[in-house]
Amino acid sequence: SAVISQKPSRDICQRGTSLTIQCQVDSQVTMMFWYRQQPGQSLTLIATANQGSEATYESGFVIDKFPISRPNLTFSTLTVSNMSPEDSSIYLCSVEQPRSYNEQFFGPGTRLTVL
Amino acid sequence: AQTVTQSQPEMSVQEAETVTLSCTYDTSESNYYLFWYKQPPSRQMILVIRQEAYKQQNATENRFSVNFQKAAKSFSLKISDSQLGDTAMYFCAFWMNRDDKIIFGKGTRLHILP
């Protein structure tokens, strides 16, 4: 199984600023996913990030607000731009490994609080 | 659109008891995967069990087993001999090739009581 790390693990930010979250995988993967999870709630997919192509965003999420980079097969970043308190949430990255029967492996998450 | 419904927001059982978590889903597809994920408090989400829709046999993983009823679009998780470490949020999830993304239910918070 893939080992995934995220940085930072948590942060407290001021309204109007931006935060970039990093996701690092210990093996090469084609598909990476970014989710948002409100405390105690389910996961909402923000976007799918494949290496070598533009990220695909879900309804309700736009690139200007959540720009994503995927420079190689082991790394991705998600930026939360121009933050407001409504962006306070846990942000998770996940990966799908080849031959894993579509199982996703999740990072530990980044807990973001916007004041 | 595919949907996943977990009708039990929260459950509590005594240690060593058996508990069943319910999940129903809606799809017109015939080939898909179903999952149960576990998210312990302040810890990482991990896969508990997986079921391929084309397989009639119910998946089992040690104390965890599923009751997959394809016609009824039901996918319940049974935890036998429950342990304190089973306390977590449990998410039922659905995947199919056409969308290539996982759809999660709202989750069931399970408390195992000593």
Coordinates of N, CA and C in Angstrom, one line a residue:
Chain A
S1 N 0.8 -1.2 0.0 CA 0.0 0.0 0.0 C 0.9 1.2 0.0
A2 N 0.3 2.3 -0.6 CA 1.1 3.6 -0.6 C 1.1 4.3 0.7
V3 N 2.3 4.9 1.0 CA 2.4 5.8 2.2 C 2.4 7.2 1.7
I4 N 1.5 7.9 2.3 CA 1.2 9.3 1.9 C 1.4 10.3 3.0
S5 N 2.1 11.3 2.8 CA 2.3 12.4 3.8 C 1.8 13.7 3.3
Q6 N 1.3 14.5 4.2 CA 0.8 15.8 3.9 C 1.5 16.9 4.8
K7 N 1.7 18.0 4.2 CA 2.3 19.2 4.9 C 1.5 20.4 4.5
P8 N 1.2 21.3 5.5 CA 1.3 21.1 6.9 C 0.2 20.1 7.4
S9 N 0.4 19.6 8.7 CA -0.7 18.8 9.3 C -1.8 19.7 9.7
R10 N -1.6 20.9 10.1 CA -2.6 21.8 10.5 C -2.1 23.2 10.4
D11 N -3.0 24.2 10.2 CA -2.6 25.6 10.2 C -3.8 26.5 10.5
I12 N -3.4 27.6 11.0 CA -4.4 28.6 11.3 C -4.1 29.8 10.5
C13 N -5.0 30.3 9.7 CA -4.7 31.3 8.7 C -5.7 32.5 8.8
Q14 N -5.2 33.6 8.3 CA -6.1 34.8 8.3 C -6.9 34.9 7.1
R15 N -8.1 35.4 7.2 CA -8.9 35.6 6.1 C -8.2 36.4 5.0
G16 N -8.4 36.0 3.7 CA -7.8 36.7 2.6 C -6.5 36.2 2.2
T17 N -5.9 35.3 3.0 CA -4.6 34.8 2.6 C -4.7 33.4 1.9
S18 N -3.6 32.9 1.4 CA -3.7 31.6 0.7 C -2.8 30.6 1.4
L19 N -3.1 29.3 1.3 CA -2.3 28.2 1.9 C -2.1 27.2 0.9
T20 N -0.9 26.7 0.7 CA -0.6 25.6 -0.2 C -0.3 24.3 0.7
I21 N -1.0 23.3 0.3 CA -0.9 22.0 1.0 C -0.2 21.0 0.1
Q22 N 0.8 20.3 0.6 CA 1.6 19.4 -0.2 C 1.2 18.0 0.1
C23 N 1.3 17.2 -0.9 CA 1.0 15.7 -0.7 C 2.1 15.0 -1.4
Q24 N 2.8 14.1 -0.6 CA 3.9 13.3 -1.1 C 3.6 11.8 -1.0
V25 N 3.9 11.1 -2.1 CA 3.6 9.6 -2.1 C 4.9 8.9 -2.2
D26 N 5.0 7.7 -1.6 CA 6.3 7.0 -1.6 C 6.4 6.1 -2.8
S27 N 5.5 6.2 -3.8 CA 5.6 5.4 -5.0 C 4.9 6.2 -6.1
Q28 N 5.2 5.9 -7.3 CA 4.6 6.6 -8.5 C 3.2 6.2 -8.7
V29 N 2.3 7.2 -8.8 CA 0.9 6.9 -9.0 C 0.4 7.8 -10.1
T30 N -0.6 7.3 -10.8 CA -1.1 8.1 -11.9 C -2.2 9.1 -11.4
M31 N -3.0 8.6 -10.6 CA -4.2 9.4 -10.2 C -4.0 9.9 -8.7
M32 N -4.2 11.1 -8.5 CA -4.3 11.7 -7.1 C -5.6 12.5 -7.0
F33 N -6.1 12.5 -5.8 CA -7.4 13.2 -5.6 C -7.2 14.1 -4.4
W34 N -8.0 15.2 -4.4 CA -8.0 16.1 -3.3 C -9.5 16.2 -2.8
Y35 N -9.6 16.0 -1.5 CA -11.0 16.0 -0.9 C -11.0 17.1 0.2
R36 N -12.2 17.5 0.5 CA -12.5 18.4 1.6 C -13.4 17.6 2.6
Q37 N -13.1 17.7 3.9 CA -14.0 17.0 4.8 C -14.2 18.0 6.0
Q38 N -15.5 18.4 6.1 CA -15.9 19.2 7.3 C -15.8 18.3 8.5
P39 N -15.5 18.8 9.7 CA -15.4 18.0 10.9 C -16.6 17.1 11.1
G40 N -16.4 15.8 11.2 CA -17.5 14.9 11.5 C -18.4 14.6 10.3
Q41 N -18.0 15.1 9.1 CA -18.8 14.9 7.9 C -18.1 14.0 6.9
S42 N -18.8 13.8 5.8 CA -18.3 13.0 4.8 C -17.2 13.7 3.9
L43 N -16.7 13.0 3.0 CA -15.7 13.6 2.1 C -16.3 14.1 0.8
T44 N -15.9 15.3 0.4 CA -16.3 15.9 -0.9 C -15.1 16.0 -1.8
L45 N -15.2 15.4 -3.0 CA -14.1 15.5 -3.9 C -14.0 16.9 -4.5
I46 N -12.8 17.4 -4.4 CA -12.5 18.8 -5.0 C -12.1 18.6 -6.4
A47 N -11.1 17.7 -6.7 CA -10.6 17.6 -8.0 C -9.7 16.3 -8.1
T48 N -9.6 15.9 -9.3 CA -8.7 14.8 -9.7 C -7.5 15.3 -10.4
A49 N -6.3 14.9 -9.9 CA -5.1 15.5 -10.5 C -4.2 14.4 -11.1
N50 N -4.2 14.3 -12.4 CA -3.4 13.4 -13.1 C -2.1 14.0 -13.6
Q51 N -1.0 13.3 -13.5 CA 0.3 13.9 -14.0 C 0.3 14.2 -15.5
G52 N 0.7 15.4 -15.8 CA 0.8 15.7 -17.2 C -0.5 16.3 -17.8
S53 N -1.5 16.5 -17.0 CA -2.7 17.1 -17.6 C -3.3 18.1 -16.5
E54 N -4.2 18.9 -16.9 CA -4.9 19.8 -16.0 C -5.8 19.0 -15.1
A55 N -5.9 19.5 -13.9 CA -6.8 18.9 -12.9 C -8.2 19.0 -13.3
T56 N -9.0 18.0 -13.0 CA -10.4 18.0 -13.3 C -11.2 18.3 -12.0
Y57 N -12.0 19.4 -12.1 CA -12.6 19.9 -10.9 C -14.1 19.4 -10.8
E58 N -14.6 19.2 -9.6 CA -16.0 18.8 -9.4 C -16.8 20.0 -9.4
S59 N -18.1 19.8 -9.6 CA -19.1 20.9 -9.5 C -18.9 21.6 -8.2
G60 N -18.9 22.9 -8.3 CA -18.8 23.8 -7.0 C -17.4 24.1 -6.7
F61 N -16.4 23.6 -7.4 CA -15.0 23.9 -7.1 C -14.4 24.5 -8.4
V62 N -13.6 25.5 -8.3 CA -13.0 26.2 -9.4 C -11.5 26.3 -9.3
I63 N -10.8 26.4 -10.4 CA -9.4 26.4 -10.4 C -8.8 27.7 -9.7
D64 N -9.5 28.8 -9.9 CA -9.0 30.1 -9.3 C -9.0 30.0 -7.8
K65 N -9.9 29.3 -7.2 CA -10.0 29.1 -5.7 C -9.1 28.0 -5.2
F66 N -9.0 26.9 -6.0 CA -8.3 25.7 -5.6 C -7.3 25.3 -6.6
P67 N -6.3 26.1 -7.0 CA -5.3 25.7 -8.0 C -4.5 24.5 -7.5
I68 N -4.3 23.6 -8.4 CA -3.6 22.3 -8.1 C -2.4 22.2 -9.1
S69 N -1.3 21.7 -8.5 CA -0.2 21.3 -9.3 C 0.1 19.9 -9.2
R70 N 0.6 19.3 -10.3 CA 1.0 17.8 -10.3 C 2.3 17.7 -11.1
P71 N 3.4 18.1 -10.5 CA 4.6 18.2 -11.4 C 5.2 16.8 -11.7
N72 N 4.9 15.8 -10.9 CA 5.5 14.5 -11.2 C 4.5 13.4 -10.6
L73 N 5.0 12.2 -10.7 CA 4.1 11.0 -10.3 C 4.1 10.8 -8.8
T74 N 4.8 11.6 -8.0 CA 4.8 11.3 -6.5 C 4.4 12.5 -5.7
F75 N 4.0 13.6 -6.4 CA 3.8 14.9 -5.6 C 2.7 15.7 -6.2
S76 N 1.9 16.4 -5.3 CA 0.9 17.3 -5.8 C 0.7 18.4 -4.7
T77 N 0.3 19.5 -5.1 CA -0.1 20.6 -4.2 C -1.5 21.1 -4.5
L78 N -2.2 21.5 -3.4 CA -3.5 22.1 -3.5 C -3.3 23.4 -2.8
T79 N -3.7 24.5 -3.4 CA -3.7 25.8 -2.8 C -5.2 26.3 -2.5
V80 N -5.4 26.7 -1.3 CA -6.7 27.3 -1.0 C -6.5 28.8 -1.0
S81 N -7.1 29.5 -2.0 CA -6.8 30.9 -2.2 C -7.9 31.8 -1.6
N82 N -7.4 33.0 -1.2 CA -8.3 34.0 -0.7 C -9.3 33.4 0.3
M83 N -8.7 32.9 1.3 CA -9.5 32.1 2.3 C -10.5 32.9 3.1
S84 N -11.6 32.2 3.4 CA -12.6 32.8 4.3 C -12.9 31.7 5.4
P85 N -13.6 32.1 6.4 CA -13.9 31.1 7.5 C -14.6 29.8 7.0
E86 N -15.3 30.0 5.9 CA -16.0 28.8 5.3 C -15.1 27.8 4.7
D87 N -13.9 28.2 4.5 CA -12.9 27.2 4.0 C -12.3 26.4 5.1
S88 N -12.6 26.7 6.4 CA -12.1 25.9 7.5 C -12.6 24.4 7.3
S89 N -11.6 23.5 7.3 CA -12.0 22.1 7.0 C -10.7 21.3 7.1
I90 N -10.9 20.0 6.9 CA -9.8 19.1 6.7 C -9.7 18.8 5.2
Y91 N -8.4 18.9 4.7 CA -8.2 18.7 3.3 C -7.3 17.4 3.2
L92 N -7.8 16.5 2.4 CA -7.1 15.2 2.3 C -6.7 14.9 0.9
C93 N -5.6 14.4 0.7 CA -5.2 13.8 -0.6 C -5.3 12.3 -0.6
S94 N -5.5 11.8 -1.7 CA -5.5 10.3 -1.8 C -5.0 9.9 -3.2
V95 N -4.6 8.6 -3.3 CA -4.0 8.1 -4.5 C -4.7 6.8 -4.8
E96 N -4.6 6.5 -6.1 CA -5.1 5.2 -6.5 C -3.9 4.5 -7.2
Q97 N -3.6 3.4 -6.7 CA -2.4 2.7 -7.2 C -2.8 1.7 -8.3
P98 N -1.9 1.5 -9.2 CA -2.2 0.5 -10.3 C -2.5 -0.9 -9.6
R99 N -3.4 -1.6 -10.2 CA -3.7 -3.0 -9.8 C -4.2 -3.0 -8.3
S100 N -4.8 -2.0 -7.8 CA -5.3 -1.9 -6.5 C -6.8 -2.1 -6.4
Y101 N -7.4 -2.5 -7.5 CA -8.8 -2.7 -7.6 C -9.6 -1.4 -7.2
N102 N -9.0 -0.3 -7.6 CA -9.7 1.0 -7.4 C -9.7 1.4 -6.0
E103 N -9.0 0.8 -5.1 CA -8.8 1.2 -3.7 C -8.1 2.5 -3.7
Q104 N -8.5 3.4 -2.9 CA -7.7 4.7 -2.7 C -7.1 4.7 -1.3
F105 N -5.8 5.2 -1.3 CA -5.1 5.3 0.0 C -5.0 6.8 0.3
F106 N -5.3 7.1 1.6 CA -5.4 8.5 2.0 C -4.3 9.0 2.8
G107 N -4.0 10.3 2.6 CA -3.1 10.9 3.5 C -3.7 11.3 4.8
P108 N -2.9 11.7 5.8 CA -3.4 12.0 7.1 C -4.3 13.3 7.2
G109 N -4.3 14.1 6.2 CA -5.1 15.3 6.2 C -4.4 16.5 6.7
T110 N -4.9 17.6 6.3 CA -4.4 19.0 6.8 C -5.6 19.7 7.4
R111 N -5.5 20.0 8.6 CA -6.6 20.7 9.3 C -6.4 22.2 9.2
L112 N -7.3 22.8 8.5 CA -7.2 24.3 8.2 C -8.3 25.0 9.0
T113 N -7.8 26.0 9.7 CA -8.7 26.9 10.4 C -8.5 28.3 9.9
V114 N -9.6 29.0 9.4 CA -9.4 30.3 8.9 C -10.2 31.3 9.8
L115 N -9.4 32.3 10.3 CA -10.0 33.2 11.3 C -10.6 34.5 10.6
Chain B
A1 N -27.3 10.0 -11.5 CA -26.1 10.1 -10.7 C -26.1 9.0 -9.6
Q2 N -24.9 8.5 -9.3 CA -24.9 7.5 -8.3 C -25.0 8.2 -6.9
T3 N -25.6 7.5 -6.0 CA -25.7 8.0 -4.6 C -25.5 6.8 -3.7
V4 N -25.0 7.2 -2.5 CA -24.7 6.2 -1.4 C -25.4 6.8 -0.2
T5 N -26.2 5.9 0.5 CA -26.9 6.3 1.6 C -26.6 5.5 2.8
Q6 N -26.2 6.1 3.9 CA -26.0 5.5 5.2 C -27.1 6.0 6.1
S7 N -28.0 5.2 6.6 CA -29.1 5.7 7.3 C -28.9 5.8 8.8
Q8 N -27.8 5.3 9.3 CA -27.5 5.3 10.7 C -26.4 6.3 11.0
P9 N -26.7 7.5 11.4 CA -25.6 8.5 11.7 C -24.7 8.1 12.8
E10 N -25.2 7.4 13.8 CA -24.4 7.1 15.0 C -24.9 5.8 15.6
M11 N -24.0 4.9 16.1 CA -24.4 3.7 16.8 C -23.4 3.4 17.9
S12 N -23.9 2.7 18.9 CA -23.1 2.3 20.1 C -23.4 0.9 20.4
V13 N -22.3 0.1 20.6 CA -22.5 -1.3 21.0 C -21.5 -1.6 22.1
Q14 N -21.7 -2.6 22.8 CA -20.8 -3.1 23.9 C -19.7 -3.9 23.2
E15 N -18.5 -3.8 23.8 CA -17.4 -4.6 23.4 C -17.7 -6.0 23.3
A16 N -17.2 -6.7 22.3 CA -17.4 -8.1 22.0 C -18.8 -8.4 21.3
E17 N -19.6 -7.5 21.2 CA -20.9 -7.7 20.5 C -20.7 -7.6 19.0
T18 N -21.7 -8.0 18.3 CA -21.7 -7.9 16.8 C -22.6 -6.7 16.4
V19 N -22.1 -6.0 15.4 CA -22.8 -4.8 15.0 C -22.9 -4.8 13.4
T20 N -24.0 -4.3 12.9 CA -24.1 -4.2 11.5 C -24.4 -2.8 11.1
L21 N -23.6 -2.3 10.1 CA -23.8 -0.9 9.6 C -24.5 -1.0 8.2
S22 N -25.5 -0.2 8.0 CA -26.2 -0.3 6.8 C -25.7 0.7 5.7
C23 N -25.9 0.2 4.5 CA -25.6 1.1 3.3 C -26.4 0.7 2.1
T24 N -27.0 1.6 1.5 CA -27.7 1.4 0.2 C -27.1 2.3 -0.8
Y25 N -27.3 2.0 -2.0 CA -26.7 2.8 -3.1 C -27.7 2.7 -4.3
D26 N -27.5 3.7 -5.2 CA -28.3 3.7 -6.4 C -27.5 3.9 -7.6
T27 N -27.6 3.0 -8.5 CA -26.9 3.0 -9.8 C -27.7 2.2 -10.8
S28 N -27.5 2.6 -12.1 CA -28.0 1.8 -13.2 C -26.9 0.9 -13.8
E29 N -25.7 1.0 -13.3 CA -24.6 0.3 -13.8 C -24.6 -1.2 -13.2
S30 N -23.9 -2.1 -13.9 CA -23.9 -3.4 -13.4 C -22.5 -3.8 -12.9
N31 N -21.5 -3.0 -13.3 CA -20.1 -3.3 -13.0 C -19.5 -2.2 -12.1
Y32 N -19.3 -2.5 -10.9 CA -18.8 -1.4 -10.0 C -18.1 -2.1 -8.8
Y33 N -17.5 -1.2 -7.9 CA -16.9 -1.7 -6.7 C -17.6 -1.0 -5.5
L34 N -17.6 -1.7 -4.4 CA -18.1 -1.1 -3.2 C -17.1 -1.2 -2.1
F35 N -17.0 -0.3 -1.2 CA -16.0 -0.3 -0.2 C -16.6 0.2 1.2
W36 N -15.9 -0.3 2.2 CA -16.1 0.3 3.5 C -14.8 0.8 4.0
Y37 N -14.8 2.1 4.3 CA -13.6 2.8 4.9 C -13.8 3.1 6.3
K38 N -12.7 3.1 7.1 CA -12.8 3.4 8.5 C -11.9 4.6 8.8
Q39 N -12.4 5.5 9.6 CA -11.6 6.7 9.9 C -11.7 6.9 11.4
P40 N -10.7 6.4 12.1 CA -10.6 6.5 13.6 C -10.5 8.0 14.0
P41 N -10.8 8.3 15.2 CA -10.7 9.7 15.6 C -9.3 10.2 15.4
S42 N -9.2 11.3 14.7 CA -7.9 12.0 14.5 C -6.9 11.1 13.8
R43 N -7.4 10.1 13.1 CA -6.4 9.3 12.4 C -6.8 9.1 11.0
Q44 N -5.9 8.4 10.3 CA -6.0 8.3 8.8 C -7.1 7.4 8.4
M45 N -7.7 7.7 7.3 CA -8.7 6.8 6.7 C -8.1 5.6 6.1
I46 N -8.6 4.4 6.4 CA -8.1 3.2 5.8 C -9.2 2.3 5.3
L47 N -8.9 1.5 4.3 CA -9.9 0.6 3.7 C -10.1 -0.6 4.7
V48 N -11.4 -0.9 4.9 CA -11.7 -2.1 5.7 C -12.0 -3.3 4.8
I49 N -12.8 -3.1 3.8 CA -13.2 -4.2 3.0 C -13.7 -3.8 1.6
R50 N -13.6 -4.6 0.6 CA -13.9 -4.3 -0.7 C -14.8 -5.4 -1.3
Q51 N -15.7 -5.0 -2.2 CA -16.6 -6.0 -2.9 C -16.7 -5.6 -4.3
E52 N -16.4 -6.6 -5.2 CA -16.6 -6.4 -6.6 C -18.1 -6.8 -6.9
A53 N -18.8 -6.0 -7.7 CA -20.2 -6.2 -7.9 C -20.4 -7.5 -8.7
Y54 N -19.4 -7.9 -9.5 CA -19.7 -9.1 -10.3 C -19.5 -10.4 -9.5
K55 N -19.0 -10.3 -8.3 CA -18.8 -11.4 -7.4 C -20.0 -11.6 -6.5
Q56 N -20.5 -12.8 -6.6 CA -21.7 -13.1 -5.7 C -21.3 -13.4 -4.3
Q57 N -20.1 -13.9 -4.1 CA -19.7 -14.2 -2.7 C -19.4 -13.0 -1.9
N58 N -19.9 -13.0 -0.7 CA -19.6 -11.8 0.1 C -18.2 -11.8 0.6
A59 N -17.6 -10.6 0.6 CA -16.2 -10.4 1.0 C -16.1 -10.5 2.6
T60 N -15.0 -11.1 3.0 CA -14.7 -11.1 4.4 C -13.3 -10.8 4.7
E61 N -13.0 -10.1 5.8 CA -11.7 -9.8 6.2 C -11.6 -9.9 7.7
N62 N -11.2 -11.1 8.2 CA -11.1 -11.4 9.6 C -12.5 -11.1 10.3
R63 N -12.6 -10.2 11.2 CA -13.9 -9.9 11.9 C -14.9 -9.1 11.1
F64 N -14.5 -8.7 9.9 CA -15.3 -7.8 9.1 C -15.9 -8.6 7.9
S65 N -17.2 -8.5 7.7 CA -17.8 -9.2 6.6 C -18.9 -8.3 6.0
V66 N -19.3 -8.5 4.8 CA -20.3 -7.7 4.2 C -21.5 -8.6 3.8
N67 N -22.6 -8.0 3.7 CA -23.8 -8.7 3.1 C -24.2 -7.9 1.9
F68 N -23.8 -8.4 0.7 CA -24.0 -7.7 -0.5 C -25.2 -8.2 -1.2
Q69 N -26.2 -7.4 -1.4 CA -27.4 -7.8 -2.0 C -27.6 -6.9 -3.3
K70 N -27.1 -7.4 -4.4 CA -27.0 -6.6 -5.6 C -28.4 -6.1 -6.1
A71 N -29.3 -7.0 -6.1 CA -30.7 -6.7 -6.6 C -31.3 -5.6 -5.7
A72 N -31.0 -5.7 -4.4 CA -31.6 -4.7 -3.5 C -30.7 -3.5 -3.4
K73 N -29.5 -3.5 -4.0 CA -28.6 -2.4 -3.9 C -28.2 -2.1 -2.4
S74 N -27.9 -3.1 -1.7 CA -27.6 -3.0 -0.3 C -26.2 -3.6 0.0
F75 N -25.5 -3.0 0.9 CA -24.1 -3.4 1.1 C -23.8 -3.1 2.6
S76 N -24.2 -4.0 3.5 CA -24.0 -3.8 4.9 C -22.7 -4.4 5.4
L77 N -22.2 -3.8 6.4 CA -20.9 -4.2 7.1 C -21.2 -4.8 8.4
K78 N -20.8 -6.0 8.6 CA -20.9 -6.7 9.9 C -19.5 -6.8 10.6
I79 N -19.5 -6.3 11.9 CA -18.3 -6.4 12.7 C -18.6 -7.3 13.8
S80 N -17.9 -8.4 13.8 CA -18.0 -9.5 14.8 C -17.0 -9.2 16.0
D81 N -17.4 -9.6 17.2 CA -16.5 -9.5 18.3 C -15.9 -8.1 18.4
S82 N -16.7 -7.1 18.4 CA -16.2 -5.8 18.3 C -15.2 -5.4 19.4
Q83 N -14.3 -4.6 19.0 CA -13.2 -4.2 19.9 C -13.2 -2.7 20.1
L84 N -12.5 -2.2 21.2 CA -12.5 -0.8 21.4 C -11.9 0.0 20.2
G85 N -10.9 -0.7 19.6 CA -10.2 0.0 18.5 C -11.1 0.1 17.2
D86 N -12.3 -0.5 17.3 CA -13.2 -0.4 16.1 C -14.0 1.0 16.2
T87 N -13.8 1.7 17.3 CA -14.5 3.0 17.4 C -13.9 3.9 16.3
A88 N -14.8 4.4 15.5 CA -14.4 5.2 14.3 C -15.6 5.6 13.5
M89 N -15.4 6.5 12.6 CA -16.4 6.8 11.6 C -16.2 5.8 10.4
Y90 N -17.3 5.2 10.0 CA -17.3 4.3 8.9 C -18.0 4.8 7.7
F91 N -17.3 4.8 6.5 CA -17.9 5.3 5.3 C -18.1 4.2 4.3
C92 N -19.3 4.1 3.8 CA -19.6 3.3 2.7 C -19.3 4.0 1.4
A93 N -18.7 3.4 0.4 CA -18.3 4.1 -0.8 C -18.5 3.3 -2.1
F94 N -18.7 3.9 -3.2 CA -19.0 3.3 -4.5 C -18.1 3.8 -5.5
W95 N -17.6 2.9 -6.4 CA -16.8 3.3 -7.5 C -17.2 2.6 -8.8
M96 N -17.2 3.3 -9.9 CA -17.4 2.6 -11.1 C -16.5 3.2 -12.2
N97 N -16.2 2.4 -13.2 CA -15.2 2.8 -14.1 C -15.5 4.0 -14.9
R98 N -16.7 4.2 -15.2 CA -17.1 5.3 -16.1 C -16.7 6.6 -15.5
D99 N -17.0 6.8 -14.2 CA -16.7 8.0 -13.5 C -15.2 8.1 -13.0
D100 N -14.7 6.9 -12.7 CA -13.4 6.8 -12.1 C -13.2 7.7 -10.9
K101 N -14.1 7.7 -10.0 CA -14.0 8.4 -8.7 C -14.9 7.7 -7.7
I102 N -14.5 7.9 -6.5 CA -15.3 7.3 -5.4 C -16.3 8.2 -4.9
I103 N -17.5 7.7 -4.7 CA -18.6 8.5 -4.0 C -18.8 7.9 -2.6
F104 N -18.7 8.8 -1.6 CA -18.8 8.4 -0.2 C -20.2 8.7 0.3
G105 N -20.7 7.8 1.2 CA -21.8 8.1 2.0 C -21.5 9.1 3.1
K106 N -22.5 9.5 3.9 CA -22.3 10.5 4.9 C -21.6 9.9 6.2
G107 N -21.5 8.6 6.3 CA -20.8 8.0 7.4 C -21.7 7.6 8.5
T108 N -21.2 6.6 9.3 CA -21.8 6.2 10.5 C -20.8 6.2 11.6
R109 N -21.1 7.0 12.6 CA -20.1 7.1 13.8 C -20.4 5.9 14.7
L110 N -19.4 5.0 14.9 CA -19.6 3.8 15.7 C -18.8 4.0 17.0
H111 N -19.5 3.8 18.1 CA -18.8 3.8 19.4 C -18.8 2.4 20.0
I112 N -17.7 1.9 20.3 CA -17.6 0.6 21.0 C -17.4 0.9 22.5
L113 N -18.3 0.4 23.3 CA -18.3 0.7 24.7 C -17.6 -0.4 25.6
P114 N -16.8 0.0 26.5 CA -16.1 -1.0 27.3 C -17.1 -1.7 28.3

